[in-house]
Short mmCIF file of C-alpha atoms in Angstrom, two decimals:
data_model
loop_
_atom_site.label_atom_id
_atom_site.label_comp_id
_atom_site.label_asym_id
_atom_site.label_seq_id
_atom_site.Cartn_x
_atom_site.Cartn_y
_atom_site.Cartn_z
CA MET A 24 198.59 143.09 2.84
CA THR A 25 201.71 142.61 4.90
CA ASN A 26 202.77 139.31 6.48
CA SER A 27 205.81 138.49 8.59
CA THR A 28 207.75 135.33 9.31
CA THR A 29 210.70 134.67 11.59
CA SER A 30 214.05 133.53 10.23
CA ARG A 31 216.45 131.15 11.95
CA THR A 32 218.31 134.12 13.36
CA GLY A 33 215.20 135.30 15.15
CA ARG A 34 214.73 138.40 13.05
CA VAL A 35 211.49 139.32 11.38
CA VAL A 36 211.33 139.10 7.60
CA ILE A 37 208.64 141.25 5.99
CA ASN A 38 206.77 139.74 3.06
CA GLU A 39 204.57 142.21 1.25
CA THR A 40 201.84 141.50 -1.21
CA VAL A 41 201.14 144.12 -3.85
CA ASP A 42 198.37 143.51 -6.35
CA GLY A 43 198.45 139.84 -5.42
CA VAL A 44 202.17 139.36 -6.04
CA ALA A 45 204.52 138.65 -3.15
CA ALA A 46 207.66 140.72 -2.77
CA ALA A 47 209.87 139.37 0.00
CA ALA A 48 212.51 141.30 1.84
CA PRO A 49 215.83 139.49 2.20
CA ALA A 50 216.08 137.40 5.35
CA ALA A 51 218.73 138.22 7.93
CA THR A 52 220.67 134.99 7.55
CA GLY A 53 224.02 136.47 8.35
CA ARG A 54 224.82 137.19 4.71
CA LYS A 55 225.47 140.73 3.61
CA ILE A 56 222.72 142.34 1.63
CA SER A 57 223.67 142.97 -1.98
CA ARG A 58 224.97 146.48 -2.53
CA SER A 59 225.29 146.29 -6.29
CA ARG A 60 224.64 149.39 -8.31
CA VAL A 61 220.93 150.12 -8.58
CA PRO A 62 219.81 150.83 -12.14
CA SER A 63 217.74 153.96 -12.60
CA ARG A 64 214.06 153.16 -12.88
CA GLN A 65 213.12 156.59 -14.14
CA LYS A 66 214.60 159.88 -15.22
CA PRO A 67 215.30 162.64 -12.68
CA ASP A 68 212.23 164.77 -12.12
CA SER A 69 211.98 167.35 -14.92
CA TYR A 70 209.96 169.80 -12.82
CA ILE A 71 212.66 170.03 -10.14
CA TRP A 72 215.28 170.44 -12.87
CA GLY A 73 213.24 173.17 -14.52
CA ILE A 74 212.83 175.13 -11.29
CA TYR A 75 216.53 174.76 -10.52
CA ILE A 76 217.58 176.07 -13.95
CA MET A 77 215.14 178.96 -13.62
CA LEU A 78 216.64 179.95 -10.26
CA LEU A 79 220.15 179.81 -11.75
CA MET A 80 219.10 182.16 -14.55
CA VAL A 81 217.63 184.61 -12.05
CA SER A 82 220.78 184.32 -9.97
CA VAL A 83 223.13 185.25 -12.83
CA VAL A 84 221.11 188.28 -13.95
CA GLU A 85 220.25 189.66 -10.53
CA LEU A 86 223.63 189.04 -8.92
CA PHE A 87 225.22 191.20 -11.64
CA SER A 88 222.57 193.87 -11.10
CA ALA A 89 223.07 193.83 -7.33
CA SER A 90 226.88 193.87 -7.44
CA SER A 91 227.38 197.43 -8.65
CA THR A 92 229.31 198.32 -5.50
CA GLU A 93 231.82 195.53 -6.25
CA VAL A 94 232.33 196.37 -9.89
CA SER A 95 235.73 197.90 -10.59
CA ALA A 96 236.95 199.75 -13.65
CA SER A 97 239.62 197.13 -14.27
CA ASN A 98 237.28 194.16 -14.52
CA VAL A 99 233.57 194.88 -14.69
CA TYR A 100 232.61 191.20 -14.90
CA MET A 101 234.71 189.85 -12.02
CA PRO A 102 231.80 189.58 -9.51
CA LEU A 103 229.77 187.67 -12.10
CA ILE A 104 232.69 185.38 -12.95
CA ARG A 105 233.28 184.49 -9.29
CA HIS A 106 229.59 183.79 -8.81
CA GLY A 107 229.44 181.76 -12.02
CA VAL A 108 232.26 179.51 -10.84
CA PHE A 109 230.29 178.55 -7.73
CA LEU A 110 227.13 178.01 -9.79
CA ILE A 111 229.07 175.62 -12.05
CA ILE A 112 230.43 173.75 -9.02
CA GLY A 113 226.89 173.56 -7.66
CA LEU A 114 225.64 172.23 -11.00
CA GLY A 115 228.30 169.51 -10.83
CA CYS A 116 227.09 168.58 -7.35
CA VAL A 117 223.52 168.31 -8.62
CA ILE A 118 224.51 166.05 -11.51
CA GLY A 119 226.68 163.87 -9.29
CA LEU A 120 224.15 163.47 -6.48
CA GLN A 121 221.21 162.75 -8.78
CA ASN A 122 223.10 159.67 -9.95
CA THR A 123 223.74 158.51 -6.37
CA HIS A 124 221.19 156.21 -4.77
CA TYR A 125 219.47 157.92 -1.86
CA VAL A 126 220.44 155.12 0.54
CA PHE A 127 224.00 156.47 0.41
CA PHE A 128 222.95 159.52 2.42
CA SER A 129 221.55 157.43 5.27
CA ARG A 130 224.76 155.41 5.57
CA PHE A 131 226.88 158.53 6.07
CA SER A 132 224.34 160.74 7.84
CA VAL A 133 225.98 160.49 11.27
CA PHE A 134 229.46 161.04 9.87
CA LEU A 135 228.39 164.07 7.84
CA ALA A 136 226.57 165.55 10.83
CA MET A 137 229.57 165.10 13.12
CA VAL A 138 231.97 166.65 10.61
CA SER A 139 229.70 169.66 10.11
CA LEU A 140 229.29 170.03 13.88
CA ALA A 141 233.06 169.97 14.35
CA LEU A 142 233.46 172.66 11.67
CA LEU A 143 230.75 174.73 13.35
CA ILE A 144 232.46 174.53 16.74
CA ILE A 145 235.79 175.49 15.17
CA SER A 146 234.19 178.51 13.49
CA ASN A 147 232.63 179.57 16.81
CA PHE A 148 235.98 179.73 18.57
CA PHE A 149 238.60 180.18 15.88
CA GLY A 150 236.69 181.41 12.84
CA ILE A 151 236.99 184.72 11.04
CA GLU A 152 234.42 187.47 11.45
CA ILE A 153 231.89 188.28 8.73
CA ASN A 154 229.45 191.14 9.33
CA GLY A 155 230.20 191.17 13.03
CA ALA A 156 229.78 187.45 13.65
CA GLN A 157 232.46 184.80 14.03
CA ARG A 158 230.92 182.38 11.56
CA ALA A 159 233.41 181.34 8.87
CA ILE A 160 236.58 179.30 8.42
CA SER A 161 239.29 180.37 6.03
CA VAL A 162 240.83 177.52 4.01
CA ALA A 163 243.38 178.17 1.24
CA GLY A 164 241.97 181.62 0.58
CA PHE A 165 238.35 180.44 0.54
CA THR A 166 235.81 181.00 3.31
CA ILE A 167 233.55 178.18 4.47
CA GLN A 168 230.41 178.89 6.48
CA PRO A 169 229.69 175.71 8.50
CA ALA A 170 226.23 176.96 9.52
CA GLU A 171 225.02 176.43 5.95
CA ILE A 172 226.45 172.90 5.89
CA VAL A 173 224.97 172.04 9.28
CA LYS A 174 221.42 172.81 8.19
CA LEU A 175 221.55 170.26 5.37
CA THR A 176 223.38 167.56 7.33
CA VAL A 177 220.86 167.85 10.16
CA VAL A 178 218.05 167.36 7.64
CA ILE A 179 219.76 164.19 6.37
CA LEU A 180 220.30 162.93 9.93
CA LEU A 181 216.70 163.65 10.96
CA SER A 182 215.45 161.90 7.82
CA THR A 183 217.50 158.85 8.77
CA ILE A 184 216.23 158.82 12.37
CA LEU A 185 212.59 159.36 11.40
CA GLY A 186 212.86 156.83 8.57
CA LYS A 187 214.07 154.18 11.02
CA THR A 188 211.46 154.96 13.67
CA GLN A 189 208.39 155.45 11.47
CA LEU A 190 205.30 153.60 12.68
CA PRO A 191 201.77 153.27 11.23
CA ARG A 192 200.58 155.92 13.68
CA GLY A 193 203.54 158.26 13.47
CA VAL A 194 207.04 158.33 14.91
CA SER A 195 208.09 156.14 17.83
CA ASN A 196 208.95 157.68 21.21
CA SER A 197 212.64 156.90 20.75
CA GLY A 198 212.59 158.64 17.38
CA VAL A 199 210.95 161.73 18.87
CA ILE A 200 213.45 161.94 21.73
CA LEU A 201 216.53 161.36 19.59
CA SER A 202 215.38 163.86 16.95
CA ALA A 203 214.69 166.53 19.57
CA VAL A 204 218.10 166.00 21.17
CA VAL A 205 219.83 166.32 17.78
CA VAL A 206 218.03 169.57 16.99
CA ILE A 207 218.74 171.10 20.40
CA VAL A 208 222.45 170.20 20.31
CA PHE A 209 222.95 171.60 16.84
CA GLY A 210 220.69 174.57 17.56
CA ALA A 211 222.77 175.49 20.61
CA CYS A 212 225.93 175.45 18.51
CA LEU A 213 224.25 177.40 15.71
CA TRP A 214 223.14 180.24 17.98
CA LYS A 215 226.42 182.11 17.86
CA ASN A 216 226.46 181.90 14.06
CA GLY A 217 223.04 183.49 13.91
CA LEU A 218 219.84 183.30 15.90
CA THR A 219 217.85 183.01 12.67
CA ASN A 220 219.69 179.81 11.77
CA THR A 221 218.63 178.24 15.06
CA ILE A 222 215.00 179.27 14.57
CA LEU A 223 215.11 178.01 10.99
CA LEU A 224 216.43 174.63 12.15
CA PHE A 225 213.64 174.35 14.72
CA GLY A 226 211.05 175.19 12.07
CA VAL A 227 212.37 172.64 9.58
CA SER A 228 212.44 169.89 12.23
CA ILE A 229 208.84 170.61 13.31
CA SER A 230 207.74 170.45 9.67
CA MET A 231 209.42 167.07 9.27
CA PHE A 232 207.68 165.82 12.41
CA LEU A 233 204.34 166.87 10.96
CA ILE A 234 205.15 165.18 7.66
CA GLY A 235 205.89 161.97 9.57
CA GLY A 236 202.44 162.01 11.14
CA MET A 237 203.64 162.72 14.67
CA SER A 238 200.73 162.97 17.08
CA MET A 239 199.75 166.40 18.36
CA LYS A 240 200.61 165.31 21.88
CA LYS A 241 204.18 164.37 20.98
CA LEU A 242 204.55 167.44 18.79
CA GLY A 243 203.38 169.62 21.67
CA ILE A 244 205.99 168.05 23.93
CA VAL A 245 208.74 168.70 21.38
CA ILE A 246 207.66 172.33 20.94
CA GLY A 247 207.61 172.65 24.72
CA ILE A 248 211.18 171.35 24.90
CA TYR A 249 212.21 173.85 22.24
CA ALA A 250 210.49 176.62 24.22
CA VAL A 251 212.33 175.62 27.40
CA PHE A 252 215.61 175.68 25.48
CA GLY A 253 214.78 179.11 24.08
CA GLY A 254 213.79 180.38 27.52
CA GLY A 255 217.01 179.12 29.03
CA LEU A 256 219.01 180.78 26.27
CA PHE A 257 217.19 184.05 26.91
CA LEU A 258 217.90 183.95 30.62
CA LEU A 259 221.56 183.10 30.10
CA LYS A 260 222.40 185.44 27.26
CA TYR A 261 219.72 188.06 26.78
CA GLN A 262 218.47 189.04 30.23
CA ASP A 263 221.02 191.69 31.15
CA ASP A 264 219.78 194.76 32.99
CA LYS A 265 223.04 196.57 32.29
CA VAL A 266 222.34 196.76 28.58
CA ASP A 267 218.64 197.44 28.51
CA GLU A 268 219.04 200.89 27.01
CA LEU A 269 218.89 200.83 23.25
CA ASP A 270 221.75 203.26 22.77
CA LYS A 271 224.09 200.97 24.69
CA ILE A 272 222.99 198.00 22.64
CA THR A 273 223.51 199.77 19.35
CA LYS A 274 226.84 201.16 20.46
CA ASN A 275 228.03 197.64 21.21
CA GLU A 276 226.72 196.44 17.87
CA MET A 277 228.72 199.13 16.10
CA THR A 278 231.84 198.03 17.97
CA VAL A 279 231.24 194.41 16.97
CA SER A 280 230.56 195.28 13.33
CA GLN A 281 233.82 197.18 13.16
CA GLY A 282 235.70 194.03 14.16
CA ALA A 283 236.36 194.70 17.85
CA GLY A 284 235.07 191.24 18.71
CA ALA A 285 232.08 189.00 18.30
CA GLY A 286 231.85 187.25 21.61
CA SER A 287 228.69 185.67 22.91
CA ASP A 288 227.76 188.80 24.86
CA GLY A 289 228.24 190.91 21.75
CA ARG A 290 225.99 188.66 19.68
CA ALA A 291 223.31 188.69 22.38
CA GLN A 292 223.33 192.46 22.44
CA THR A 293 223.25 192.55 18.63
CA HIS A 294 220.18 190.32 18.60
CA LYS A 295 218.47 192.48 21.24
CA GLY A 296 219.26 195.65 19.34
CA ARG A 297 217.82 194.27 16.10
CA ILE A 298 214.63 193.09 17.77
CA SER A 299 214.20 196.42 19.56
CA ARG A 300 214.57 198.38 16.33
CA PHE A 301 212.22 196.00 14.53
CA LEU A 302 209.52 196.58 17.16
CA GLU A 303 210.02 200.35 16.93
CA GLY A 304 209.88 200.31 13.14
CA VAL A 305 211.15 202.91 10.70
CA SER A 306 209.53 206.04 9.29
CA PRO A 307 210.22 207.83 5.99
CA ASP A 308 211.15 210.87 8.07
CA ASP A 309 213.82 209.01 10.06
CA GLU A 310 217.39 210.12 9.60
CA ILE A 311 219.42 207.43 7.82
CA ASP A 312 222.14 205.96 10.01
CA ASP A 313 224.16 202.75 10.31
CA TYR A 314 221.28 200.91 11.98
CA ASN A 315 218.37 201.60 9.64
CA ARG A 316 220.28 201.98 6.37
CA GLN A 317 219.50 198.49 5.08
CA VAL A 318 215.81 198.67 5.97
CA ILE A 319 215.26 202.13 4.45
CA PHE A 320 217.13 201.52 1.19
CA SER A 321 215.49 198.10 0.86
CA ASN A 322 212.06 199.72 1.15
CA ILE A 323 213.04 202.39 -1.38
CA ALA A 324 214.22 199.72 -3.84
CA GLN A 325 210.96 197.80 -3.57
CA ALA A 326 208.88 200.96 -3.96
CA ASN A 327 210.97 201.95 -6.99
CA GLY A 328 210.17 198.59 -8.59
CA GLY A 329 206.44 199.23 -8.76
CA ILE A 330 204.37 196.63 -10.58
CA PHE A 331 206.63 195.68 -13.50
CA GLY A 332 210.05 196.94 -12.33
CA GLN A 333 212.80 199.04 -13.88
CA GLY A 334 214.19 196.19 -15.97
CA PRO A 335 217.02 193.73 -15.19
CA GLY A 336 220.28 195.54 -14.55
CA ASN A 337 218.64 198.91 -13.98
CA SER A 338 218.65 198.83 -10.19
CA ARG A 339 219.36 202.21 -8.63
CA GLU A 340 219.52 201.27 -4.97
CA SER A 341 222.10 198.48 -5.37
CA ALA A 342 224.80 201.16 -5.19
CA ARG A 343 223.58 202.32 -1.77
CA LEU A 344 222.07 199.21 -0.19
CA PRO A 345 224.61 197.30 1.98
CA LEU A 346 224.88 193.59 1.09
CA ALA A 347 222.51 194.05 -1.85
CA PHE A 348 224.09 191.01 -3.53
CA SER A 349 223.43 188.63 -0.62
CA ASP A 350 221.25 189.41 2.39
CA TYR A 351 219.05 191.88 0.49
CA ILE A 352 219.08 190.62 -3.08
CA TYR A 353 215.32 190.07 -3.10
CA SER A 354 214.78 193.83 -2.82
CA ILE A 355 216.93 194.31 -5.94
CA ILE A 356 214.95 191.60 -7.74
CA VAL A 357 211.73 193.44 -6.90
CA GLU A 358 213.27 196.75 -8.05
CA ASP A 359 214.32 195.18 -11.36
CA THR A 360 211.23 193.06 -12.06
CA GLY A 361 208.57 194.67 -9.88
CA LEU A 362 205.83 193.04 -7.86
CA VAL A 363 205.21 190.62 -10.72
CA GLY A 364 208.80 189.35 -10.64
CA GLY A 365 208.81 189.11 -6.86
CA ILE A 366 205.65 187.01 -6.86
CA PHE A 367 206.96 184.86 -9.71
CA LEU A 368 210.12 184.04 -7.75
CA LEU A 369 208.06 183.23 -4.65
CA MET A 370 205.94 180.86 -6.74
CA MET A 371 209.08 179.10 -8.02
CA TYR A 372 210.07 178.16 -4.47
CA LEU A 373 206.54 177.14 -3.55
CA LEU A 374 206.28 174.97 -6.67
CA LEU A 375 209.51 173.25 -5.65
CA LEU A 376 207.93 172.39 -2.31
CA ALA A 377 204.71 171.23 -3.98
CA ARG A 378 206.62 168.99 -6.39
CA ALA A 379 208.64 167.47 -3.57
CA GLY A 380 205.41 166.83 -1.68
CA SER A 381 203.91 165.08 -4.69
CA ILE A 382 206.91 162.75 -5.00
CA ALA A 383 207.09 162.12 -1.23
CA TYR A 384 203.40 161.24 -1.14
CA LYS A 385 204.01 158.45 -3.66
CA CYS A 386 207.18 157.06 -2.08
CA LYS A 387 206.90 153.48 -0.86
CA ARG A 388 209.47 153.91 1.92
CA ALA A 389 209.53 156.49 4.70
CA PHE A 390 213.18 157.52 4.45
CA PRO A 391 213.15 158.89 0.86
CA ALA A 392 209.89 160.69 1.63
CA PHE A 393 211.46 162.39 4.66
CA LEU A 394 214.64 163.13 2.72
CA ILE A 395 213.06 164.88 -0.26
CA MET A 396 210.63 166.83 1.91
CA GLY A 397 213.32 167.82 4.40
CA CYS A 398 215.51 169.26 1.62
CA ALA A 399 212.58 171.07 0.02
CA VAL A 400 211.39 172.52 3.32
CA LEU A 401 214.92 173.71 4.12
CA ILE A 402 215.25 175.53 0.78
CA VAL A 403 211.78 177.05 0.85
CA PHE A 404 211.84 178.05 4.52
CA GLN A 405 215.15 179.83 4.04
CA ALA A 406 213.77 181.62 0.98
CA LEU A 407 210.66 182.69 2.90
CA VAL A 408 212.74 183.93 5.83
CA HIS A 409 214.95 185.94 3.46
CA MET A 410 211.89 187.49 1.81
CA ALA A 411 210.27 188.21 5.18
CA ILE A 412 213.40 190.03 6.38
CA VAL A 413 213.67 192.08 3.19
CA THR A 414 209.99 193.06 3.24
CA GLY A 415 210.12 194.02 6.92
CA LEU A 416 208.09 191.14 8.35
CA PHE A 417 211.09 189.80 10.34
CA PRO A 418 213.94 191.61 12.13
CA VAL A 419 217.14 192.25 10.19
CA SER A 420 219.31 189.15 9.93
CA GLY A 421 221.68 187.60 7.42
CA GLN A 422 219.95 184.87 5.43
CA PRO A 423 220.93 184.32 1.78
CA LEU A 424 218.27 183.67 -0.83
CA PRO A 425 218.84 180.00 -1.79
CA LEU A 426 220.64 179.49 -5.12
CA ILE A 427 220.50 183.22 -5.92
CA SER A 428 222.42 185.24 -3.32
CA LYS A 429 226.17 185.54 -3.57
CA GLY A 430 227.98 183.05 -1.32
CA GLY A 431 229.90 179.96 -2.32
CA THR A 432 229.01 177.76 0.65
CA SER A 433 225.30 178.51 0.43
CA ILE A 434 225.15 177.87 -3.32
CA ILE A 435 226.98 174.55 -3.07
CA VAL A 436 224.96 173.33 -0.09
CA MET A 437 221.61 174.25 -1.65
CA SER A 438 222.71 172.66 -4.92
CA CYS A 439 223.47 169.48 -2.97
CA ALA A 440 219.95 169.64 -1.55
CA ILE A 441 218.55 169.82 -5.08
CA GLY A 442 220.74 166.88 -6.11
CA ILE A 443 219.44 164.81 -3.19
CA MET A 444 215.86 165.62 -4.19
CA LEU A 445 216.58 164.48 -7.74
CA SER A 446 218.15 161.29 -6.38
CA VAL A 447 214.96 160.47 -4.54
CA SER A 448 212.86 161.27 -7.60
CA ARG A 449 215.02 158.88 -9.63
CA PHE A 450 215.52 155.88 -7.35
CA ALA A 451 212.63 155.82 -4.87
CA VAL A 452 209.76 153.49 -5.75
CA THR A 453 206.60 155.48 -6.39
CA SER A 454 204.56 152.78 -8.10
CA GLY A 455 202.94 149.53 -7.02
CA SER A 456 205.19 147.37 -9.18
CA SER A 457 206.18 144.26 -7.20
CA LYS A 458 209.46 144.02 -9.12
CA ASP A 459 210.45 147.58 -8.19
CA ILE A 460 209.41 147.07 -4.56
CA SER A 461 211.44 143.87 -4.27
CA GLU A 462 214.49 145.50 -5.85
CA GLU A 463 214.29 148.50 -3.52
CA LEU A 464 214.08 146.24 -0.48
CA THR A 465 217.14 144.37 -1.70
CA HIS A 466 219.24 147.52 -1.55
CA LEU A 467 217.92 148.93 1.71
CA PRO A 468 219.23 147.93 5.16
CA GLU A 469 216.62 146.22 7.30
CA ASP A 470 216.29 149.19 9.64
CA MET A 471 215.51 151.51 6.71
CA GLN A 472 212.61 149.50 5.29
CA ALA A 473 209.81 151.27 7.19
CA GLU A 474 206.87 152.05 4.93
CA ASN A 475 205.66 155.54 4.16
CA PHE A 476 202.38 155.22 5.99
CA SER A 477 201.42 158.87 5.55
CA GLY A 478 201.43 158.76 1.78
CA TYR A 479 201.90 155.51 -0.11
CA GLN A 480 199.43 153.51 1.96
CA LYS A 481 196.69 156.02 1.19
CA ASN A 482 197.53 155.83 -2.50
CA ARG A 483 197.32 152.04 -2.41
CA GLN A 484 193.99 152.10 -0.60
CA ASN A 485 192.59 154.78 -2.90
CA PRO A 486 194.08 154.18 -6.35
CA ASP A 487 193.27 156.65 -9.13
#
């Protein structure tokens, strides 16, 4: 049961009763809410840790197998050493963030989102080219890909917005509008870094809306807005009668990939060329050229893997497959470990999502539930998109396999997402203890105290 009284300042103070014991939220009397360090109520989730360690093990073995083209006679282990350094940095991020109370992320969500957006805009205009796209910033000899950072910061920002606007029957109208605006703004800036990133961001946001119990009517409106945005983008950038012929499109893509420039027109033509070739498909009898090389050698690698694979480190196609260590590493994993290994890795990602869903379902507050599910959906969606591209279900595009593909920015960002999930598993109240509920309310701002109506309330009404 939930009761409310009004303080002298006119604000509503929520008093909750759990198992007959009252747990009162602090009244807004003008005093600052205590921000003392919150003691851990439980250990970080062992299942999430186990999945994370398993992915790191796969990453080390398969990155070395897929990096044969980078191995030099002078230092055979250099690719593995570089990758290992980023994995260690990522591990440090996980350990640090799991010990940080999840409320920290809501306080800095707007700041983090604005910084990542600024970096993204800088990369769009002044960044260096990678694989034909102007998507990275060079800092002190290191390259930073802001698109990877943006995806996580948008998840944190959306979790904050939805956590503040959660209602018993879903998300408020203001929450829906603000969330849609955020996604469209960031999606528009992400487009030049990769069309797949924009689509991925839209998919993650829609999933979070569904998790929040948004009504089908509101969800339909949001999807309609996304469709209008996509249609406008198509008309502005893709509808060009002068480049309808495939040979012109591919010629421009070759020019871009060789570093002649990656302007907006070039990226539009690149996207059109990839979609056209995807719809046409490839045949075993096709002559191998610069445009079907990745697809053909990826298919050969997967076929060579069979059921049980050739064994870790015995990949044959990694020497011929472009970007085998990043955009196409899943094909090397299948070649090394076969269909069995490919399915096992898929199950690891799906189990991560299932575990996050189990924790979110038990969360007392809406914000931590959104936060852990948003991070899990981001990781798993990106993994599924990578696998779909490699297996030929989606057009060719550059999406790293989370926590496995080579790429410092991606590894660190995805490690941060794991750390945030562990933070929620450690500090969010998932029981009906009145003491824990009262303590959590003490450390949450008033506008972040919305209940998780989609999960916890059902648990309380239907206890095991």
